PDB file of C-alpha atoms in Angstrom:
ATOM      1  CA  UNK R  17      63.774   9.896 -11.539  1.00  0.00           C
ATOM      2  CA  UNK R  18      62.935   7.611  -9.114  1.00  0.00           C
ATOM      3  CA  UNK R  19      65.068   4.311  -7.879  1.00  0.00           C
ATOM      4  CA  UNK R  20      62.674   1.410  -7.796  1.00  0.00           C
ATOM      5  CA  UNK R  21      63.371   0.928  -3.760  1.00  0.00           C
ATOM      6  CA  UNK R  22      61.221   3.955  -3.639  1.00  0.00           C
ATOM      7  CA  UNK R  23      58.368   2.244  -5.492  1.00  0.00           C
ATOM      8  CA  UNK R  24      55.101   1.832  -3.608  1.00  0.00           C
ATOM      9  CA  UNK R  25      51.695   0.738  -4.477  1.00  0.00           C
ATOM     10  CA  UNK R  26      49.674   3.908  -5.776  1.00  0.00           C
ATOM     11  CA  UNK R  27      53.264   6.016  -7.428  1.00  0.00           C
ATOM     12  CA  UNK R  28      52.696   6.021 -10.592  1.00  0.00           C
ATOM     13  CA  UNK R  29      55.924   6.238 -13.164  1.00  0.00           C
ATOM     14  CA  UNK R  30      56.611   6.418 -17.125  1.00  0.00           C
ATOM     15  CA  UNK R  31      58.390   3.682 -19.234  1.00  0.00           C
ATOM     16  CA  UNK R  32      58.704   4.326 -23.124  1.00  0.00           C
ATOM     17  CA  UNK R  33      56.110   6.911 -23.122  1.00  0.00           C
ATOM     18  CA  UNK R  34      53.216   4.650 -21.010  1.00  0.00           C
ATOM     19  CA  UNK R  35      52.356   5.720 -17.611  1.00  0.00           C
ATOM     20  CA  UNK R  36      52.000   2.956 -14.617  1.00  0.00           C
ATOM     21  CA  UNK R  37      50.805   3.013 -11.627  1.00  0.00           C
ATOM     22  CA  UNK R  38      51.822   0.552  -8.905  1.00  0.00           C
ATOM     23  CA  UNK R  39      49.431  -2.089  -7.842  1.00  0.00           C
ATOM     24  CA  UNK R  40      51.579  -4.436  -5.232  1.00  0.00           C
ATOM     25  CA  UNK R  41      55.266  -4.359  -4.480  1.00  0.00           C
ATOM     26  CA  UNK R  42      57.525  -6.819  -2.948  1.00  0.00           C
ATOM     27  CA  UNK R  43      61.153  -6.829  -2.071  1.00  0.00           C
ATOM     28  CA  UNK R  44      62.982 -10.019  -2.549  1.00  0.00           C
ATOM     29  CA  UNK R  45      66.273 -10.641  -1.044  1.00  0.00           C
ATOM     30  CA  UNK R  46      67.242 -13.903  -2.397  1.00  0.00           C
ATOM     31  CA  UNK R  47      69.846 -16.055   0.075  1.00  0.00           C
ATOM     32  CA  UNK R  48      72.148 -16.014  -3.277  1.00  0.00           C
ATOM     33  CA  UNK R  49      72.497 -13.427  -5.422  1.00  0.00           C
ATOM     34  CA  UNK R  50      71.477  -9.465  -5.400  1.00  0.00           C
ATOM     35  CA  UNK R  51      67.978  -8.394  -4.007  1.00  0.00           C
ATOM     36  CA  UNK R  52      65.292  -7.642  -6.724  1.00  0.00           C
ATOM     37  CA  UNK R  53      62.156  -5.571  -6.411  1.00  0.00           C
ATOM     38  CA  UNK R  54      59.062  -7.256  -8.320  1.00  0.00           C
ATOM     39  CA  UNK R  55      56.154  -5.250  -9.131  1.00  0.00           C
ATOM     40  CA  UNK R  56      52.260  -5.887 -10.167  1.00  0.00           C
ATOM     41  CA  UNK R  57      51.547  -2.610 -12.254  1.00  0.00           C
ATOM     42  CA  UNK R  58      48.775  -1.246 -14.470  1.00  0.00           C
ATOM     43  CA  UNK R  59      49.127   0.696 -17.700  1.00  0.00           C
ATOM     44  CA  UNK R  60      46.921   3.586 -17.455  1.00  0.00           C
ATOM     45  CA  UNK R  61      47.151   3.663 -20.858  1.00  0.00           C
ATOM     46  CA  UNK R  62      45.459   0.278 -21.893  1.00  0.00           C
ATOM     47  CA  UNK R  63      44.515  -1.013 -18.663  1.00  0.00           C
ATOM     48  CA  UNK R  64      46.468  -3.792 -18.893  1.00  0.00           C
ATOM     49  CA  UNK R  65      48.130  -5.188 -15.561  1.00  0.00           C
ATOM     50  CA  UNK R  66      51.806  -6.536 -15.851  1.00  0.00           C
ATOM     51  CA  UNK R  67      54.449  -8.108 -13.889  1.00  0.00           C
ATOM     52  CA  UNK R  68      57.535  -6.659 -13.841  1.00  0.00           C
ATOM     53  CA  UNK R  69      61.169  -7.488 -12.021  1.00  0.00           C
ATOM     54  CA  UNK R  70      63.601  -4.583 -11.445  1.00  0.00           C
ATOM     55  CA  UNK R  71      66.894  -4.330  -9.779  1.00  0.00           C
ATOM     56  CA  UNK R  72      67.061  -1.950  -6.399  1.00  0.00           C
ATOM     57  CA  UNK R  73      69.272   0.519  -8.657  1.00  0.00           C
ATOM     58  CA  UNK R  74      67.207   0.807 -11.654  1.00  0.00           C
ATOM     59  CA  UNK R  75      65.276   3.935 -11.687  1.00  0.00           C
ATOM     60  CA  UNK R  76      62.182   4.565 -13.764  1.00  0.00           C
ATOM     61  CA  UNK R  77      60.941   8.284 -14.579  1.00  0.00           C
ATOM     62  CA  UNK R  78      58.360  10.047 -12.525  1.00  0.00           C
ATOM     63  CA  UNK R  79      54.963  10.207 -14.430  1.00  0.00           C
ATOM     64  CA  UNK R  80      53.138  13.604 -14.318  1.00  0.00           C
ATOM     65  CA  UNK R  81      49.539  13.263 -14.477  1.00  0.00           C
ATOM     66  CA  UNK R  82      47.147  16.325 -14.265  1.00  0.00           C
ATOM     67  CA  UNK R  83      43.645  16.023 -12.501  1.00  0.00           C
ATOM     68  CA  UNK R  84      40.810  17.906 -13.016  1.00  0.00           C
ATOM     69  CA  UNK R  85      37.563  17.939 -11.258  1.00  0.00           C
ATOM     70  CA  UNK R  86      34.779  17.228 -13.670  1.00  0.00           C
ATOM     71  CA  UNK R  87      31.329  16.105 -13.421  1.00  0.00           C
ATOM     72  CA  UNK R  88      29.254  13.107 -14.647  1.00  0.00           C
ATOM     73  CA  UNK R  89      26.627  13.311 -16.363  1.00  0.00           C
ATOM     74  CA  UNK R  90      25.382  10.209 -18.211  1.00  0.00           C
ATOM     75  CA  UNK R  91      26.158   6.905 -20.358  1.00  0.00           C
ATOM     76  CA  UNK R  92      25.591   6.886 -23.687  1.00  0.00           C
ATOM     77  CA  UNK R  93      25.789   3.543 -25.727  1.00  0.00           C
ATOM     78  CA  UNK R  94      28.872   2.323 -23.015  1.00  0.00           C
ATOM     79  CA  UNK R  95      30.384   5.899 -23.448  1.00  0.00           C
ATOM     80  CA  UNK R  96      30.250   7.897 -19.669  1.00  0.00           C
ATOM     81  CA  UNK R  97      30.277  11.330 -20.605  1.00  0.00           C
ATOM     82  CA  UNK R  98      32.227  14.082 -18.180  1.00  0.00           C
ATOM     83  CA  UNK R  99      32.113  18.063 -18.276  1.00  0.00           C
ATOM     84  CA  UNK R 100      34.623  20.629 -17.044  1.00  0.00           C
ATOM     85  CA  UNK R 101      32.565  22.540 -14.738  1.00  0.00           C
ATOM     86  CA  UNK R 102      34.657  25.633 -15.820  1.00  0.00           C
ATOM     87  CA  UNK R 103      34.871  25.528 -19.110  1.00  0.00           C
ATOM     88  CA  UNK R 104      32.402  23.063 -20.381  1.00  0.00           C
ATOM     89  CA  UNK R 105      34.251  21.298 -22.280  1.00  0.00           C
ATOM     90  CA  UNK R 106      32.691  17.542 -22.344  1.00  0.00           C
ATOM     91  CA  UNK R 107      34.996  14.408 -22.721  1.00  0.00           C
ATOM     92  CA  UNK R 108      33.519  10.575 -22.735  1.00  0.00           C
ATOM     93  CA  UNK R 109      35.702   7.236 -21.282  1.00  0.00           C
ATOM     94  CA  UNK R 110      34.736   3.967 -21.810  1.00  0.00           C
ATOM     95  CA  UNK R 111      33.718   1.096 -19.037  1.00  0.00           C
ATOM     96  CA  UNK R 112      37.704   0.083 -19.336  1.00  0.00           C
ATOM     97  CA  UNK R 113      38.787   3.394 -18.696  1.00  0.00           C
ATOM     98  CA  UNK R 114      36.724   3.359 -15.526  1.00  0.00           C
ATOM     99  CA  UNK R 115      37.521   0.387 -13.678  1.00  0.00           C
ATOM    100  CA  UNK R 116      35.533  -0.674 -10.607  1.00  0.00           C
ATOM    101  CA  UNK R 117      34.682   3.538 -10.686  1.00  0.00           C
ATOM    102  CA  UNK R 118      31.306   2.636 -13.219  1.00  0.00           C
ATOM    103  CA  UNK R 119      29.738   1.339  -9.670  1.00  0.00           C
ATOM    104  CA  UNK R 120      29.735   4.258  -8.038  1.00  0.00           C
ATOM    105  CA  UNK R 121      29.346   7.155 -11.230  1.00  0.00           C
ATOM    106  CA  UNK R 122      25.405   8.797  -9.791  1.00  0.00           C
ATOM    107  CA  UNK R 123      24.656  11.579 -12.086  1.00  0.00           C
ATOM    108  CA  UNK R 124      26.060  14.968 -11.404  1.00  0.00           C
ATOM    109  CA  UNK R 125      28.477  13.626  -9.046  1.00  0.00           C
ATOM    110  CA  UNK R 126      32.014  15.232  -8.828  1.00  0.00           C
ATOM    111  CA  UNK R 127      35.146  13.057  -9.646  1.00  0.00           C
ATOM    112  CA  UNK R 128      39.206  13.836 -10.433  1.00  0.00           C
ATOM    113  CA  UNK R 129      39.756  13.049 -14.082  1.00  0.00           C
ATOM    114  CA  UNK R 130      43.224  11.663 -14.472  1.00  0.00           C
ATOM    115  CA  UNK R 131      45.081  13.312 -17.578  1.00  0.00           C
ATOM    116  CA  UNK R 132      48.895  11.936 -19.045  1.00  0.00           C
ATOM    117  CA  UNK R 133      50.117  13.570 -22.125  1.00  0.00           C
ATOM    118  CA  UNK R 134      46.419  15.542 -22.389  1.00  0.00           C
ATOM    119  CA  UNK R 135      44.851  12.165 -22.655  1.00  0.00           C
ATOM    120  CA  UNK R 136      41.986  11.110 -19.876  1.00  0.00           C
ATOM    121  CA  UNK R 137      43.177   8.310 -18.394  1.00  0.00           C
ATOM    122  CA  UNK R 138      41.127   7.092 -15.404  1.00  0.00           C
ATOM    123  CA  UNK R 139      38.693   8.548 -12.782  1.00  0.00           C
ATOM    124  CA  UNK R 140      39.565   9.479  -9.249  1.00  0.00           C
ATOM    125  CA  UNK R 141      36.342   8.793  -7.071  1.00  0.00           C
ATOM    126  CA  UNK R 142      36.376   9.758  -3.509  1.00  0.00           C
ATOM    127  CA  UNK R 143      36.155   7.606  -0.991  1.00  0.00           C
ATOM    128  CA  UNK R 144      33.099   7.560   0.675  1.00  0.00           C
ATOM    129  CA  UNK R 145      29.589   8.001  -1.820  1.00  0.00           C
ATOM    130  CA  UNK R 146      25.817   8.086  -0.756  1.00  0.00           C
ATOM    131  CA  UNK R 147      23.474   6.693  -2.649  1.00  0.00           C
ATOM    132  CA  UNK R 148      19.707   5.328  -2.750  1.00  0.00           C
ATOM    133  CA  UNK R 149      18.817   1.771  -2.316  1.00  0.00           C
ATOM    134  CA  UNK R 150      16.615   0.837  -5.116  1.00  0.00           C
ATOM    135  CA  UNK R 151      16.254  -2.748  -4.618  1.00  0.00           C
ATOM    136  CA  UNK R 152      16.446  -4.614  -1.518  1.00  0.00           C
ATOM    137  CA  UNK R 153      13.967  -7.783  -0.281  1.00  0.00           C
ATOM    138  CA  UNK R 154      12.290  -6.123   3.069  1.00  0.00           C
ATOM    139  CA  UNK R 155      13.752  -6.856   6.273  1.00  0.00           C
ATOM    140  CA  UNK R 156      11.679  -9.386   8.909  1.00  0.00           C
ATOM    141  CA  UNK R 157      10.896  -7.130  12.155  1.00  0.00           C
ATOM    142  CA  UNK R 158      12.916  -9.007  15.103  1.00  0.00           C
ATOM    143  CA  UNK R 159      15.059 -10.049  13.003  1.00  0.00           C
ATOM    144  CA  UNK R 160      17.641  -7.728  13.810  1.00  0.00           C
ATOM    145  CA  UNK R 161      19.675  -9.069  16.648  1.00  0.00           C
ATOM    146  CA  UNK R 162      21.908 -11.390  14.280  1.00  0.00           C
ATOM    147  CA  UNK R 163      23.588  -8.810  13.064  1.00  0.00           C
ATOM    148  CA  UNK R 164      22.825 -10.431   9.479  1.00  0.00           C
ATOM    149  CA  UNK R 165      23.365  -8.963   5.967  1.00  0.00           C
ATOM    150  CA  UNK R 166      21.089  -9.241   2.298  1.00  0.00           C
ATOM    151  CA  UNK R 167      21.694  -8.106  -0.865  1.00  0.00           C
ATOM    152  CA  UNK R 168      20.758  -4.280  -2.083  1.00  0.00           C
ATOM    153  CA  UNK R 169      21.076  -2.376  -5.106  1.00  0.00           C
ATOM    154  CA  UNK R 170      21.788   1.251  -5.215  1.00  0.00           C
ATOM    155  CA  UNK R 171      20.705   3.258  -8.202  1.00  0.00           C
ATOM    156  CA  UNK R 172      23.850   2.924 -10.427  1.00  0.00           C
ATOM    157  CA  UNK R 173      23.046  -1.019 -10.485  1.00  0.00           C
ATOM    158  CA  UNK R 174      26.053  -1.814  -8.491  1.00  0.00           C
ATOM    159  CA  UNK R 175      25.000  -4.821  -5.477  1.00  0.00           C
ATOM    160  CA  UNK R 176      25.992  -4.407  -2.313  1.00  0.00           C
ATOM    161  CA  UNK R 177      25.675  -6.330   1.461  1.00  0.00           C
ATOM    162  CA  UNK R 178      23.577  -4.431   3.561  1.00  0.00           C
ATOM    163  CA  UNK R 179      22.643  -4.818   7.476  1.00  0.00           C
ATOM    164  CA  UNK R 180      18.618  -6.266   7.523  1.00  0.00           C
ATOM    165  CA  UNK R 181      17.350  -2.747   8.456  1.00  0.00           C
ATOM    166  CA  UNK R 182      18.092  -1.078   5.106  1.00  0.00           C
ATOM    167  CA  UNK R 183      15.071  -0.911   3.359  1.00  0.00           C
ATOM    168  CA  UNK R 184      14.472   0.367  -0.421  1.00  0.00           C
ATOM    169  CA  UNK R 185      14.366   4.091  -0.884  1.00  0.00           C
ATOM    170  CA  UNK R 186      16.995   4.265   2.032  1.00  0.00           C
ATOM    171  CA  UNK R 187      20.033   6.672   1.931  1.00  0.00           C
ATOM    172  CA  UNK R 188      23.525   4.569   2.723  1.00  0.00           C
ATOM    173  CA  UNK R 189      27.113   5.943   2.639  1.00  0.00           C
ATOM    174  CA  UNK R 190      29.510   3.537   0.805  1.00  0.00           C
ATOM    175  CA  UNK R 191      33.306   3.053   0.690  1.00  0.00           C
ATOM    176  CA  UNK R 192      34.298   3.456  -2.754  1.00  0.00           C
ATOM    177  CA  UNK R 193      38.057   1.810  -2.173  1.00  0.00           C
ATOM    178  CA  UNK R 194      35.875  -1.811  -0.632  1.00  0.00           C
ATOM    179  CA  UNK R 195      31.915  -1.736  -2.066  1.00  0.00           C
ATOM    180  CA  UNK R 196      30.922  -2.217   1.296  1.00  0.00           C
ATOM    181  CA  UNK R 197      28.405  -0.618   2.961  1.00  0.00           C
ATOM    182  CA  UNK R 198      29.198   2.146   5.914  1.00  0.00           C
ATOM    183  CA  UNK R 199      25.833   3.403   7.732  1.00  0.00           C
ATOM    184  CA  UNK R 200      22.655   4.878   6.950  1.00  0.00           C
ATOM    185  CA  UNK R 201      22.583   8.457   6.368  1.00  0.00           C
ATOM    186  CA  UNK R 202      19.629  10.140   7.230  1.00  0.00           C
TER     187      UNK R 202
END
C-alpha cells in the first residue's frame, strides 16, 4: 500500500481494479483546514486522464505491471503490431494505446511493453532514438551562424525542429521524453 504523500509523478497505483499512473502532483496545505494532495493521473486502462483529490492518509494499492521487451514491426489498418523476440508470440495496440510513442515506433526497433492483469497496456520507448530525415527544405550555405531552426520529417512521419545543417537523408538522435532534436549522428 502506499500513503498518497508518497505519490509522485511516474508511480503508478490500482483503484477498483484500474491501474494509474501519476502525471502531476501537488501538495496543498490550505491556511484552514487539513492539507490535501491533488493529483492529475492517467488510466492505463482507457487512457483517460483524471483529476483526483486525496487526503495525506489515504493510501491507494501499489500497481504491478510486467514489461517485456518486444519488437515493432508494422501498422496495419491503425493496429501497430509487436513480437516477443523469445517466443514469438505477436500482440497489436492501437494509436490510443500508444500515446505520443506512434512518433517514434521505426520498424524493428526494441521497446518495453507495459502488461497489468496480462493485458498490454502502453509502450515504454527509450529515451534517446535515431532516425533518418526524409523531408527537410535544404539549408542556404552561410546561413549557419544564426543558429536558426526548419522543419524536418523523420521516416515515421513525426515533424521535428532541426538546426539549418540537417539535410534529407541525414542521421539525427532524438529525445523521445521532448521531440526535439539532439545532434547529428554520423
Amino acid at each position: 500500500m502506499i500513503s498518497a504523500n508518497e505519490l509522485r509523478t511516474g508511480v503508478t497505483f490500482e483503484i477498483d481494479g484500474q491501474a494509474f499512473s501519476v502525471i502531476q502532483f501537488t501538495h496543498i496545505k490550505p491556511g484552514k483546514g487539513s492539507p490535501f494532495v491533488r493529483l492529475k493521473m492517467k488510466n492505463l486502462m482507457t487512457g483517460n486522464v483524471i483529476e483526483q483529490t486525496f487526503r495525506p492518509d489515504e493510501k491507494v494499492k501499489s500497481a504491478y505491471l510486467e514489461h517485456k521487451k518486444m519488437q515493432y514491426l508494422y501498422d496495419a489498418d491503425g493496429i501497430y503490431t509487436f513480437m516477443d523476440s523469445g517466443t514469438y508470440e505477436q500482440i497489436g495496440l492501437t494509436k490510443d494505446d500508444l500515446g505520443d510513442a506512434v512518433n517514434y515506433l521505426i520498424e524493428n526497433i526494441v521497446v518495453d511493453v507495459v502488461y497489468f492483469l496480462e493485458k498490454p497496456v502502453s509502450v515504454e520507448l527509450s529515451t534517446f532514438i535515431e532516425a533518418i530525415i526524409t523531408h527537410t527544405e535544404p539549408g542556404i550555405k552561410g546561413d549557419t551562424a544564426t543558429g536558426a531552426n526548419k522543419t524536418a520529417e523523420i521516416e515515421t512521419g513525426f515533424s521535428l525542429m532541426v538546426p539549418l545543417f540537417v539535410n534529407e537523408g541525414d542521421k539525427v538522435r532524438i529525445d523521445t521524453r521532448s521531440g526535439e532534436y539532439l545532434e547529428r549522428v554520423k
